[in-house]
mmCIF file with all atom_site columns, C-alpha atoms in Angstrom:
data_model
loop_
_atom_site.group_PDB
_atom_site.id
_atom_site.type_symbol
_atom_site.label_atom_id
_atom_site.label_alt_id
_atom_site.label_comp_id
_atom_site.label_asym_id
_atom_site.label_entity_id
_atom_site.label_seq_id
_atom_site.pdbx_PDB_ins_code
_atom_site.Cartn_x
_atom_site.Cartn_y
_atom_site.Cartn_z
_atom_site.occupancy
_atom_site.B_iso_or_equiv
_atom_site.pdbx_formal_charge
_atom_site.auth_seq_id
_atom_site.auth_comp_id
_atom_site.auth_asym_id
_atom_site.auth_atom_id
_atom_site.pdbx_PDB_model_num
ATOM 1   C CA . GLY A 1 1   ? 0.060   0.139  -0.120  1.00 0.00 ? 1   GLY A CA 1
ATOM 2   C CA . GLU A 1 2   ? 1.029   3.286  0.214   1.00 0.00 ? 2   GLU A CA 1
ATOM 3   C CA . ASP A 1 3   ? 3.962   4.891  2.460   1.00 0.00 ? 3   ASP A CA 1
ATOM 4   C CA . VAL A 1 4   ? 4.517   8.226  3.296   1.00 0.00 ? 4   VAL A CA 1
ATOM 5   C CA . GLU A 1 5   ? 7.847   9.303  4.862   1.00 0.00 ? 5   GLU A CA 1
ATOM 6   C CA . GLN A 1 6   ? 9.512   12.099 6.308   1.00 0.00 ? 6   GLN A CA 1
ATOM 7   C CA . SER A 1 7   ? 12.167  13.672 8.670   1.00 0.00 ? 7   SER A CA 1
ATOM 8   C CA . LEU A 1 8   ? 10.900  14.232 11.337  1.00 0.00 ? 8   LEU A CA 1
ATOM 9   C CA . PHE A 1 9   ? 12.471  16.955 13.062  1.00 0.00 ? 9   PHE A CA 1
ATOM 10  C CA . LEU A 1 10  ? 13.347  20.569 11.203  1.00 0.00 ? 10  LEU A CA 1
ATOM 11  C CA . SER A 1 11  ? 14.842  23.357 13.530  1.00 0.00 ? 11  SER A CA 1
ATOM 12  C CA . VAL A 1 12  ? 14.778  27.378 11.698  1.00 0.00 ? 12  VAL A CA 1
ATOM 13  C CA . ARG A 1 13  ? 15.396  30.358 13.302  1.00 0.00 ? 13  ARG A CA 1
ATOM 14  C CA . GLU A 1 14  ? 12.430  33.065 12.722  1.00 0.00 ? 14  GLU A CA 1
ATOM 15  C CA . GLY A 1 15  ? 12.747  35.036 9.238   1.00 0.00 ? 15  GLY A CA 1
ATOM 16  C CA . ASP A 1 16  ? 14.201  32.655 7.735   1.00 0.00 ? 16  ASP A CA 1
ATOM 17  C CA . SER A 1 17  ? 13.277  30.048 5.479   1.00 0.00 ? 17  SER A CA 1
ATOM 18  C CA . SER A 1 18  ? 11.813  26.385 6.420   1.00 0.00 ? 18  SER A CA 1
ATOM 19  C CA . VAL A 1 19  ? 11.915  23.312 3.933   1.00 0.00 ? 19  VAL A CA 1
ATOM 20  C CA . ILE A 1 20  ? 9.907   20.566 4.663   1.00 0.00 ? 20  ILE A CA 1
ATOM 21  C CA . ASN A 1 21  ? 10.173  17.222 2.238   1.00 0.00 ? 21  ASN A CA 1
ATOM 22  C CA . CYS A 1 22  ? 7.657   14.420 1.651   1.00 0.00 ? 22  CYS A CA 1
ATOM 23  C CA . THR A 1 23  ? 8.561   10.973 -0.385  1.00 0.00 ? 23  THR A CA 1
ATOM 24  C CA . TYR A 1 24  ? 5.759   8.802  -1.522  1.00 0.00 ? 24  TYR A CA 1
ATOM 25  C CA . THR A 1 25  ? 5.163   5.561  -2.997  1.00 0.00 ? 25  THR A CA 1
ATOM 26  C CA . ASP A 1 26  ? 2.067   5.180  -4.933  1.00 0.00 ? 26  ASP A CA 1
ATOM 27  C CA . SER A 1 27  ? 2.425   7.214  -8.098  1.00 0.00 ? 27  SER A CA 1
ATOM 28  C CA . SER A 1 28  ? -1.301  7.093  -8.896  1.00 0.00 ? 28  SER A CA 1
ATOM 29  C CA . SER A 1 29  ? -1.508  9.674  -5.752  1.00 0.00 ? 29  SER A CA 1
ATOM 30  C CA . THR A 1 30  ? -3.606  12.010 -7.537  1.00 0.00 ? 30  THR A CA 1
ATOM 31  C CA . TYR A 1 31  ? -3.696  14.747 -4.036  1.00 0.00 ? 31  TYR A CA 1
ATOM 32  C CA . LEU A 1 32  ? -0.843  15.286 -1.946  1.00 0.00 ? 32  LEU A CA 1
ATOM 33  C CA . TYR A 1 33  ? -2.069  17.613 1.186   1.00 0.00 ? 33  TYR A CA 1
ATOM 34  C CA . TRP A 1 34  ? 0.135   19.604 4.256   1.00 0.00 ? 34  TRP A CA 1
ATOM 35  C CA . TYR A 1 35  ? -1.496  19.500 7.119   1.00 0.00 ? 35  TYR A CA 1
ATOM 36  C CA . LYS A 1 36  ? -0.175  21.553 10.652  1.00 0.00 ? 36  LYS A CA 1
ATOM 37  C CA . GLN A 1 37  ? -0.438  20.229 13.936  1.00 0.00 ? 37  GLN A CA 1
ATOM 38  C CA . GLU A 1 38  ? -0.559  22.398 16.971  1.00 0.00 ? 38  GLU A CA 1
ATOM 39  C CA . PRO A 1 39  ? -0.341  21.190 20.304  1.00 0.00 ? 39  PRO A CA 1
ATOM 40  C CA . GLY A 1 40  ? -4.152  19.791 21.528  1.00 0.00 ? 40  GLY A CA 1
ATOM 41  C CA . ALA A 1 41  ? -5.576  20.578 18.600  1.00 0.00 ? 41  ALA A CA 1
ATOM 42  C CA . GLY A 1 42  ? -6.776  18.695 15.291  1.00 0.00 ? 42  GLY A CA 1
ATOM 43  C CA . LEU A 1 43  ? -5.029  18.919 12.156  1.00 0.00 ? 43  LEU A CA 1
ATOM 44  C CA . GLN A 1 44  ? -5.579  22.428 9.843   1.00 0.00 ? 44  GLN A CA 1
ATOM 45  C CA . LEU A 1 45  ? -5.243  22.112 5.574   1.00 0.00 ? 45  LEU A CA 1
ATOM 46  C CA . LEU A 1 46  ? -2.189  24.043 5.514   1.00 0.00 ? 46  LEU A CA 1
ATOM 47  C CA . THR A 1 47  ? -2.539  23.170 0.986   1.00 0.00 ? 47  THR A CA 1
ATOM 48  C CA . TYR A 1 48  ? -2.319  20.299 -1.582  1.00 0.00 ? 48  TYR A CA 1
ATOM 49  C CA . ILE A 1 49  ? -1.310  19.760 -5.019  1.00 0.00 ? 49  ILE A CA 1
ATOM 50  C CA . PHE A 1 50  ? -3.169  18.096 -7.905  1.00 0.00 ? 50  PHE A CA 1
ATOM 51  C CA . SER A 1 51  ? 0.079   15.487 -9.083  1.00 0.00 ? 51  SER A CA 1
ATOM 52  C CA . ASN A 1 52  ? -0.360  17.600 -12.563 1.00 0.00 ? 52  ASN A CA 1
ATOM 53  C CA . MET A 1 53  ? 1.160   20.844 -10.957 1.00 0.00 ? 53  MET A CA 1
ATOM 54  C CA . ASP A 1 54  ? 4.519   20.741 -10.337 1.00 0.00 ? 54  ASP A CA 1
ATOM 55  C CA . MET A 1 55  ? 4.346   24.346 -8.078  1.00 0.00 ? 55  MET A CA 1
ATOM 56  C CA . LYS A 1 56  ? 1.418   25.908 -6.370  1.00 0.00 ? 56  LYS A CA 1
ATOM 57  C CA . GLN A 1 57  ? 1.967   28.874 -4.029  1.00 0.00 ? 57  GLN A CA 1
ATOM 58  C CA . ASP A 1 58  ? -0.058  30.020 -1.359  1.00 0.00 ? 58  ASP A CA 1
ATOM 59  C CA . GLN A 1 59  ? 1.164   32.822 0.229   1.00 0.00 ? 59  GLN A CA 1
ATOM 60  C CA . ARG A 1 60  ? 3.908   32.157 2.282   1.00 0.00 ? 60  ARG A CA 1
ATOM 61  C CA . LEU A 1 61  ? 3.997   28.975 1.766   1.00 0.00 ? 61  LEU A CA 1
ATOM 62  C CA . THR A 1 62  ? 5.202   27.383 -1.549  1.00 0.00 ? 62  THR A CA 1
ATOM 63  C CA . VAL A 1 63  ? 4.430   23.311 -2.431  1.00 0.00 ? 63  VAL A CA 1
ATOM 64  C CA . LEU A 1 64  ? 7.050   21.710 -4.822  1.00 0.00 ? 64  LEU A CA 1
ATOM 65  C CA . LEU A 1 65  ? 6.286   18.613 -6.944  1.00 0.00 ? 65  LEU A CA 1
ATOM 66  C CA . ASN A 1 66  ? 8.164   16.285 -8.132  1.00 0.00 ? 66  ASN A CA 1
ATOM 67  C CA . LYS A 1 67  ? 6.312   13.519 -9.566  1.00 0.00 ? 67  LYS A CA 1
ATOM 68  C CA . LYS A 1 68  ? 9.722   11.662 -10.809 1.00 0.00 ? 68  LYS A CA 1
ATOM 69  C CA . ASP A 1 69  ? 10.828  11.138 -7.724  1.00 0.00 ? 69  ASP A CA 1
ATOM 70  C CA . LYS A 1 70  ? 7.463   10.860 -6.116  1.00 0.00 ? 70  LYS A CA 1
ATOM 71  C CA . HIS A 1 71  ? 8.986   13.945 -3.831  1.00 0.00 ? 71  HIS A CA 1
ATOM 72  C CA . LEU A 1 72  ? 6.612   16.575 -2.240  1.00 0.00 ? 72  LEU A CA 1
ATOM 73  C CA . SER A 1 73  ? 8.174   19.922 -0.272  1.00 0.00 ? 73  SER A CA 1
ATOM 74  C CA . LEU A 1 74  ? 6.520   22.508 1.469   1.00 0.00 ? 74  LEU A CA 1
ATOM 75  C CA . ARG A 1 75  ? 8.505   25.979 1.624   1.00 0.00 ? 75  ARG A CA 1
ATOM 76  C CA . ILE A 1 76  ? 7.826   28.740 4.648   1.00 0.00 ? 76  ILE A CA 1
ATOM 77  C CA . ALA A 1 77  ? 8.750   32.376 3.642   1.00 0.00 ? 77  ALA A CA 1
ATOM 78  C CA . ASP A 1 78  ? 9.865   34.077 6.065   1.00 0.00 ? 78  ASP A CA 1
ATOM 79  C CA . THR A 1 79  ? 9.369   31.299 9.257   1.00 0.00 ? 79  THR A CA 1
ATOM 80  C CA . GLN A 1 80  ? 7.970   32.546 12.195  1.00 0.00 ? 80  GLN A CA 1
ATOM 81  C CA . THR A 1 81  ? 7.798   30.979 16.369  1.00 0.00 ? 81  THR A CA 1
ATOM 82  C CA . GLY A 1 82  ? 3.731   30.977 15.364  1.00 0.00 ? 82  GLY A CA 1
ATOM 83  C CA . ASP A 1 83  ? 4.587   28.129 12.911  1.00 0.00 ? 83  ASP A CA 1
ATOM 84  C CA . SER A 1 84  ? 6.071   25.994 15.268  1.00 0.00 ? 84  SER A CA 1
ATOM 85  C CA . ALA A 1 85  ? 4.145   22.734 15.402  1.00 0.00 ? 85  ALA A CA 1
ATOM 86  C CA . ILE A 1 86  ? 3.882   19.101 13.464  1.00 0.00 ? 86  ILE A CA 1
ATOM 87  C CA . TYR A 1 87  ? 3.827   19.095 9.734   1.00 0.00 ? 87  TYR A CA 1
ATOM 88  C CA . PHE A 1 88  ? 2.394   16.322 7.892   1.00 0.00 ? 88  PHE A CA 1
ATOM 89  C CA . CYS A 1 89  ? 2.362   15.135 4.521   1.00 0.00 ? 89  CYS A CA 1
ATOM 90  C CA . ALA A 1 90  ? -0.478  13.047 3.296   1.00 0.00 ? 90  ALA A CA 1
ATOM 91  C CA . ALA A 1 91  ? -1.760  11.387 0.304   1.00 0.00 ? 91  ALA A CA 1
ATOM 92  C CA . LEU A 1 92  ? -5.191  10.221 -1.250  1.00 0.00 ? 92  LEU A CA 1
ATOM 93  C CA . ASN A 1 93  ? -4.795  6.610  -1.873  1.00 0.00 ? 93  ASN A CA 1
ATOM 94  C CA . GLN A 1 94  ? -5.760  4.905  -4.568  1.00 0.00 ? 94  GLN A CA 1
ATOM 95  C CA . ALA A 1 95  ? -9.234  3.971  -3.906  1.00 0.00 ? 95  ALA A CA 1
ATOM 96  C CA . GLY A 1 96  ? -9.344  7.719  -3.151  1.00 0.00 ? 96  GLY A CA 1
ATOM 97  C CA . THR A 1 97  ? -10.760 7.432  -0.359  1.00 0.00 ? 97  THR A CA 1
ATOM 98  C CA . ALA A 1 98  ? -8.557  8.599  2.740   1.00 0.00 ? 98  ALA A CA 1
ATOM 99  C CA . LEU A 1 99  ? -5.593  9.654  3.390   1.00 0.00 ? 99  LEU A CA 1
ATOM 100 C CA . ILE A 1 100 ? -2.338  8.240  3.962   1.00 0.00 ? 100 ILE A CA 1
ATOM 101 C CA . PHE A 1 101 ? -0.339  10.323 6.263   1.00 0.00 ? 101 PHE A CA 1
ATOM 102 C CA . GLY A 1 102 ? 3.758   10.637 7.468   1.00 0.00 ? 102 GLY A CA 1
ATOM 103 C CA . LYS A 1 103 ? 4.859   10.799 10.643  1.00 0.00 ? 103 LYS A CA 1
ATOM 104 C CA . GLY A 1 104 ? 5.179   14.238 11.068  1.00 0.00 ? 104 GLY A CA 1
ATOM 105 C CA . THR A 1 105 ? 7.665   16.841 11.216  1.00 0.00 ? 105 THR A CA 1
ATOM 106 C CA . THR A 1 106 ? 8.199   18.874 14.448  1.00 0.00 ? 106 THR A CA 1
ATOM 107 C CA . LEU A 1 107 ? 8.987   22.748 13.585  1.00 0.00 ? 107 LEU A CA 1
ATOM 108 C CA . SER A 1 108 ? 10.622  24.098 15.854  1.00 0.00 ? 108 SER A CA 1
ATOM 109 C CA . VAL A 1 109 ? 10.914  28.297 15.413  1.00 0.00 ? 109 VAL A CA 1
ATOM 110 C CA . SER A 1 110 ? 13.927  30.675 17.465  1.00 0.00 ? 110 SER A CA 1
ATOM 111 C CA . SER A 1 111 ? 13.698  34.162 17.836  1.00 0.00 ? 111 SER A CA 1
ATOM 112 C CA . GLU B 2 1   ? -19.467 27.692 10.130  1.00 0.00 ? 1   GLU B CA 1
ATOM 113 C CA . ALA B 2 2   ? -19.162 25.597 12.952  1.00 0.00 ? 2   ALA B CA 1
ATOM 114 C CA . GLY B 2 3   ? -16.186 23.115 12.993  1.00 0.00 ? 3   GLY B CA 1
ATOM 115 C CA . VAL B 2 4   ? -16.168 18.991 13.847  1.00 0.00 ? 4   VAL B CA 1
ATOM 116 C CA . ALA B 2 5   ? -17.270 18.645 16.626  1.00 0.00 ? 5   ALA B CA 1
ATOM 117 C CA . GLN B 2 6   ? -15.858 15.907 18.907  1.00 0.00 ? 6   GLN B CA 1
ATOM 118 C CA . SER B 2 7   ? -16.162 14.624 22.746  1.00 0.00 ? 7   SER B CA 1
ATOM 119 C CA . PRO B 2 8   ? -15.224 14.598 25.392  1.00 0.00 ? 8   PRO B CA 1
ATOM 120 C CA . ARG B 2 9   ? -11.971 15.904 24.697  1.00 0.00 ? 9   ARG B CA 1
ATOM 121 C CA . TYR B 2 10  ? -10.189 13.130 26.913  1.00 0.00 ? 10  TYR B CA 1
ATOM 122 C CA . LYS B 2 11  ? -10.918 10.000 28.489  1.00 0.00 ? 11  LYS B CA 1
ATOM 123 C CA . ILE B 2 12  ? -9.015  7.409  30.646  1.00 0.00 ? 12  ILE B CA 1
ATOM 124 C CA . ILE B 2 13  ? -9.760  4.250  31.548  1.00 0.00 ? 13  ILE B CA 1
ATOM 125 C CA . GLU B 2 14  ? -8.019  1.104  32.683  1.00 0.00 ? 14  GLU B CA 1
ATOM 126 C CA . LYS B 2 15  ? -7.762  -2.068 30.234  1.00 0.00 ? 15  LYS B CA 1
ATOM 127 C CA . ARG B 2 16  ? -10.819 -4.181 29.435  1.00 0.00 ? 16  ARG B CA 1
ATOM 128 C CA . GLN B 2 17  ? -13.164 -1.620 29.780  1.00 0.00 ? 17  GLN B CA 1
ATOM 129 C CA . SER B 2 18  ? -15.104 0.733  27.437  1.00 0.00 ? 18  SER B CA 1
ATOM 130 C CA . VAL B 2 19  ? -14.970 3.293  26.087  1.00 0.00 ? 19  VAL B CA 1
ATOM 131 C CA . ALA B 2 20  ? -17.092 5.828  23.182  1.00 0.00 ? 20  ALA B CA 1
ATOM 132 C CA . PHE B 2 21  ? -16.736 8.921  21.970  1.00 0.00 ? 21  PHE B CA 1
ATOM 133 C CA . TRP B 2 22  ? -19.172 11.085 20.217  1.00 0.00 ? 22  TRP B CA 1
ATOM 134 C CA . CYS B 2 23  ? -18.683 13.264 16.513  1.00 0.00 ? 23  CYS B CA 1
ATOM 135 C CA . ASN B 2 24  ? -21.035 15.536 14.767  1.00 0.00 ? 24  ASN B CA 1
ATOM 136 C CA . PRO B 2 25  ? -19.338 16.740 11.895  1.00 0.00 ? 25  PRO B CA 1
ATOM 137 C CA . ILE B 2 26  ? -20.002 20.274 10.056  1.00 0.00 ? 26  ILE B CA 1
ATOM 138 C CA . SER B 2 27  ? -23.247 20.498 8.772   1.00 0.00 ? 27  SER B CA 1
ATOM 139 C CA . GLY B 2 28  ? -24.240 19.482 5.276   1.00 0.00 ? 28  GLY B CA 1
ATOM 140 C CA . HIS B 2 29  ? -20.883 17.337 4.744   1.00 0.00 ? 29  HIS B CA 1
ATOM 141 C CA . ALA B 2 30  ? -22.042 13.901 4.187   1.00 0.00 ? 30  ALA B CA 1
ATOM 142 C CA . THR B 2 31  ? -18.765 11.948 4.629   1.00 0.00 ? 31  THR B CA 1
ATOM 143 C CA . LEU B 2 32  ? -17.269 11.186 7.780   1.00 0.00 ? 32  LEU B CA 1
ATOM 144 C CA . TYR B 2 33  ? -14.475 9.414  8.902   1.00 0.00 ? 33  TYR B CA 1
ATOM 145 C CA . TRP B 2 34  ? -13.131 8.208  12.422  1.00 0.00 ? 34  TRP B CA 1
ATOM 146 C CA . TYR B 2 35  ? -8.875  8.091  12.049  1.00 0.00 ? 35  TYR B CA 1
ATOM 147 C CA . GLN B 2 36  ? -6.722  7.082  15.660  1.00 0.00 ? 36  GLN B CA 1
ATOM 148 C CA . GLN B 2 37  ? -3.046  9.109  15.757  1.00 0.00 ? 37  GLN B CA 1
ATOM 149 C CA . ILE B 2 38  ? -1.018  6.649  18.130  1.00 0.00 ? 38  ILE B CA 1
ATOM 150 C CA . LEU B 2 39  ? 2.013   9.242  19.756  1.00 0.00 ? 39  LEU B CA 1
ATOM 151 C CA . GLY B 2 40  ? 4.527   10.271 17.309  1.00 0.00 ? 40  GLY B CA 1
ATOM 152 C CA . GLN B 2 41  ? 2.863   9.170  14.094  1.00 0.00 ? 41  GLN B CA 1
ATOM 153 C CA . GLY B 2 42  ? 0.487   10.176 11.862  1.00 0.00 ? 42  GLY B CA 1
ATOM 154 C CA . PRO B 2 43  ? -3.209  9.446  11.606  1.00 0.00 ? 43  PRO B CA 1
ATOM 155 C CA . LYS B 2 44  ? -4.437  6.065  10.596  1.00 0.00 ? 44  LYS B CA 1
ATOM 156 C CA . LEU B 2 45  ? -7.723  5.881  8.631   1.00 0.00 ? 45  LEU B CA 1
ATOM 157 C CA . LEU B 2 46  ? -10.077 3.712  11.107  1.00 0.00 ? 46  LEU B CA 1
ATOM 158 C CA . ILE B 2 47  ? -13.754 3.794  9.441   1.00 0.00 ? 47  ILE B CA 1
ATOM 159 C CA . GLN B 2 48  ? -14.949 6.180  7.016   1.00 0.00 ? 48  GLN B CA 1
ATOM 160 C CA . PHE B 2 49  ? -18.931 6.567  5.838   1.00 0.00 ? 49  PHE B CA 1
ATOM 161 C CA . GLN B 2 50  ? -20.543 7.948  3.564   1.00 0.00 ? 50  GLN B CA 1
ATOM 162 C CA . ASN B 2 51  ? -24.113 9.144  4.994   1.00 0.00 ? 51  ASN B CA 1
ATOM 163 C CA . ASN B 2 52  ? -24.996 6.319  7.044   1.00 0.00 ? 52  ASN B CA 1
ATOM 164 C CA . GLY B 2 53  ? -23.867 4.257  5.437   1.00 0.00 ? 53  GLY B CA 1
ATOM 165 C CA . VAL B 2 54  ? -19.650 2.442  5.663   1.00 0.00 ? 54  VAL B CA 1
ATOM 166 C CA . VAL B 2 55  ? -17.051 2.911  2.984   1.00 0.00 ? 55  VAL B CA 1
ATOM 167 C CA . ASP B 2 56  ? -14.078 1.743  4.391   1.00 0.00 ? 56  ASP B CA 1
ATOM 168 C CA . ASP B 2 57  ? -13.148 0.106  7.275   1.00 0.00 ? 57  ASP B CA 1
ATOM 169 C CA . SER B 2 58  ? -10.470 -2.342 6.550   1.00 0.00 ? 58  SER B CA 1
ATOM 170 C CA . GLN B 2 59  ? -8.672  -1.441 9.365   1.00 0.00 ? 59  GLN B CA 1
ATOM 171 C CA . LEU B 2 60  ? -11.099 -1.382 11.836  1.00 0.00 ? 60  LEU B CA 1
ATOM 172 C CA . PRO B 2 61  ? -10.227 -3.781 14.287  1.00 0.00 ? 61  PRO B CA 1
ATOM 173 C CA . LYS B 2 62  ? -13.683 -5.039 14.247  1.00 0.00 ? 62  LYS B CA 1
ATOM 174 C CA . ASP B 2 63  ? -12.985 -7.473 18.064  1.00 0.00 ? 63  ASP B CA 1
ATOM 175 C CA . ARG B 2 64  ? -12.497 -5.115 19.467  1.00 0.00 ? 64  ARG B CA 1
ATOM 176 C CA . PHE B 2 65  ? -14.245 -1.098 17.975  1.00 0.00 ? 65  PHE B CA 1
ATOM 177 C CA . SER B 2 66  ? -17.105 -0.903 16.512  1.00 0.00 ? 66  SER B CA 1
ATOM 178 C CA . ALA B 2 67  ? -18.922 2.749  14.998  1.00 0.00 ? 67  ALA B CA 1
ATOM 179 C CA . GLU B 2 68  ? -21.645 3.556  13.761  1.00 0.00 ? 68  GLU B CA 1
ATOM 180 C CA . ARG B 2 69  ? -23.780 6.565  11.919  1.00 0.00 ? 69  ARG B CA 1
ATOM 181 C CA . LEU B 2 70  ? -27.002 5.850  12.563  1.00 0.00 ? 70  LEU B CA 1
ATOM 182 C CA . LYS B 2 71  ? -28.906 8.902  10.411  1.00 0.00 ? 71  LYS B CA 1
ATOM 183 C CA . GLY B 2 72  ? -26.532 10.200 8.708   1.00 0.00 ? 72  GLY B CA 1
ATOM 184 C CA . VAL B 2 73  ? -25.412 13.394 10.305  1.00 0.00 ? 73  VAL B CA 1
ATOM 185 C CA . ASP B 2 74  ? -23.556 11.722 14.279  1.00 0.00 ? 74  ASP B CA 1
ATOM 186 C CA . SER B 2 75  ? -21.241 9.046  14.824  1.00 0.00 ? 75  SER B CA 1
ATOM 187 C CA . THR B 2 76  ? -20.032 7.342  17.956  1.00 0.00 ? 76  THR B CA 1
ATOM 188 C CA . LEU B 2 77  ? -17.009 5.086  17.844  1.00 0.00 ? 77  LEU B CA 1
ATOM 189 C CA . LYS B 2 78  ? -16.798 2.155  20.481  1.00 0.00 ? 78  LYS B CA 1
ATOM 190 C CA . ILE B 2 79  ? -14.080 0.178  21.932  1.00 0.00 ? 79  ILE B CA 1
ATOM 191 C CA . GLN B 2 80  ? -14.693 -2.683 24.066  1.00 0.00 ? 80  GLN B CA 1
ATOM 192 C CA . PRO B 2 81  ? -12.975 -3.979 25.596  1.00 0.00 ? 81  PRO B CA 1
ATOM 193 C CA . ALA B 2 82  ? -9.213  -1.372 25.804  1.00 0.00 ? 82  ALA B CA 1
ATOM 194 C CA . LYS B 2 83  ? -6.254  -2.423 25.600  1.00 0.00 ? 83  LYS B CA 1
ATOM 195 C CA . LEU B 2 84  ? -3.255  -0.886 26.669  1.00 0.00 ? 84  LEU B CA 1
ATOM 196 C CA . GLU B 2 85  ? -2.514  -0.064 23.043  1.00 0.00 ? 85  GLU B CA 1
ATOM 197 C CA . ASP B 2 86  ? -5.773  1.743  22.134  1.00 0.00 ? 86  ASP B CA 1
ATOM 198 C CA . SER B 2 87  ? -3.992  4.892  23.887  1.00 0.00 ? 87  SER B CA 1
ATOM 199 C CA . ALA B 2 88  ? -4.205  7.273  21.742  1.00 0.00 ? 88  ALA B CA 1
ATOM 200 C CA . VAL B 2 89  ? -6.069  10.944 19.764  1.00 0.00 ? 89  VAL B CA 1
ATOM 201 C CA . TYR B 2 90  ? -9.402  9.469  18.380  1.00 0.00 ? 90  TYR B CA 1
ATOM 202 C CA . LEU B 2 91  ? -9.583  11.850 15.565  1.00 0.00 ? 91  LEU B CA 1
ATOM 203 C CA . CYS B 2 92  ? -13.129 12.748 13.480  1.00 0.00 ? 92  CYS B CA 1
ATOM 204 C CA . ALA B 2 93  ? -13.543 14.672 10.000  1.00 0.00 ? 93  ALA B CA 1
ATOM 205 C CA . SER B 2 94  ? -15.766 15.494 8.218   1.00 0.00 ? 94  SER B CA 1
ATOM 206 C CA . SER B 2 95  ? -16.113 16.393 3.614   1.00 0.00 ? 95  SER B CA 1
ATOM 207 C CA . LEU B 2 96  ? -18.373 16.885 1.135   1.00 0.00 ? 96  LEU B CA 1
ATOM 208 C CA . PRO B 2 97  ? -18.407 14.550 -0.990  1.00 0.00 ? 97  PRO B CA 1
ATOM 209 C CA . ARG B 2 98  ? -16.374 15.058 -3.887  1.00 0.00 ? 98  ARG B CA 1
ATOM 210 C CA . GLY B 2 99  ? -16.780 16.850 -6.915  1.00 0.00 ? 99  GLY B CA 1
ATOM 211 C CA . ARG B 2 100 ? -18.707 19.322 -4.326  1.00 0.00 ? 100 ARG B CA 1
ATOM 212 C CA . GLU B 2 101 ? -16.315 21.902 -3.214  1.00 0.00 ? 101 GLU B CA 1
ATOM 213 C CA . ARG B 2 102 ? -16.305 24.727 -2.481  1.00 0.00 ? 102 ARG B CA 1
ATOM 214 C CA . GLY B 2 103 ? -13.460 27.377 -3.036  1.00 0.00 ? 103 GLY B CA 1
ATOM 215 C CA . TRP B 2 104 ? -10.516 25.475 -3.483  1.00 0.00 ? 104 TRP B CA 1
ATOM 216 C CA . GLY B 2 105 ? -11.556 23.832 -6.513  1.00 0.00 ? 105 GLY B CA 1
ATOM 217 C CA . PRO B 2 106 ? -11.908 19.930 -6.333  1.00 0.00 ? 106 PRO B CA 1
ATOM 218 C CA . SER B 2 107 ? -9.716  19.283 -3.815  1.00 0.00 ? 107 SER B CA 1
ATOM 219 C CA . TYR B 2 108 ? -10.398 16.291 -1.006  1.00 0.00 ? 108 TYR B CA 1
ATOM 220 C CA . GLU B 2 109 ? -10.485 18.080 1.501   1.00 0.00 ? 109 GLU B CA 1
ATOM 221 C CA . GLN B 2 110 ? -11.546 17.327 5.031   1.00 0.00 ? 110 GLN B CA 1
ATOM 222 C CA . TYR B 2 111 ? -12.106 19.321 8.595   1.00 0.00 ? 111 TYR B CA 1
ATOM 223 C CA . PHE B 2 112 ? -10.390 17.801 10.895  1.00 0.00 ? 112 PHE B CA 1
ATOM 224 C CA . GLY B 2 113 ? -12.114 17.600 14.918  1.00 0.00 ? 113 GLY B CA 1
ATOM 225 C CA . PRO B 2 114 ? -9.988  18.512 17.817  1.00 0.00 ? 114 PRO B CA 1
ATOM 226 C CA . GLY B 2 115 ? -9.904  14.688 18.852  1.00 0.00 ? 115 GLY B CA 1
ATOM 227 C CA . THR B 2 116 ? -10.417 13.030 21.411  1.00 0.00 ? 116 THR B CA 1
ATOM 228 C CA . ARG B 2 117 ? -7.062  11.676 24.278  1.00 0.00 ? 117 ARG B CA 1
ATOM 229 C CA . LEU B 2 118 ? -7.635  8.250  25.040  1.00 0.00 ? 118 LEU B CA 1
ATOM 230 C CA . THR B 2 119 ? -5.457  6.702  27.334  1.00 0.00 ? 119 THR B CA 1
ATOM 231 C CA . VAL B 2 120 ? -5.840  3.133  28.616  1.00 0.00 ? 120 VAL B CA 1
ATOM 232 C CA . THR B 2 121 ? -4.582  2.437  31.844  1.00 0.00 ? 121 THR B CA 1
#
């Protein structure tokens, strides 16, 4: 079945850019997502990209998709302390019925 | 627009006891999901409902877990009897059926509730 992998930790300084990386195994995944989870809260959808796109930009967020390498990245420009959270990469499963999540990347932003 | 509601937010039980969680999805969302999130891992789908019918329950441990969505709105997830390894956050999510998303186009957007943190001792 589909598998999604991410690096577990990332530490950056306030004002720098953050890049969180993700790889997935199923090339037929049509939608790929980035979710944010703050302590004690549910998951918040940040952005998504359809598999026929290479890039999507949404304010401070840029998503890059390399379909050949099955690699997805999320870039956060001008990272703020409020961006500290766990970021999950997710892929829509083959049946299109559910999301397969990675283990999450903990982003720590220091001032 | 009100979000996905879940209760209780926290529950502590002893192993072999029973527990039930409740979810109220966003109004009008026909699809409802229950996910299990074990500490340090991403959420894993347990069951998906479309209205009051089950779409996918392939990862639901049916010997101890059950879920229902009788009127196609609220849903309950039950564990009976609980084991230590059931300690996790149980997340409920809802979405419009695919092809009826608003705003962002044809995305498959799920809205998550705050979750119920279950500790089994």
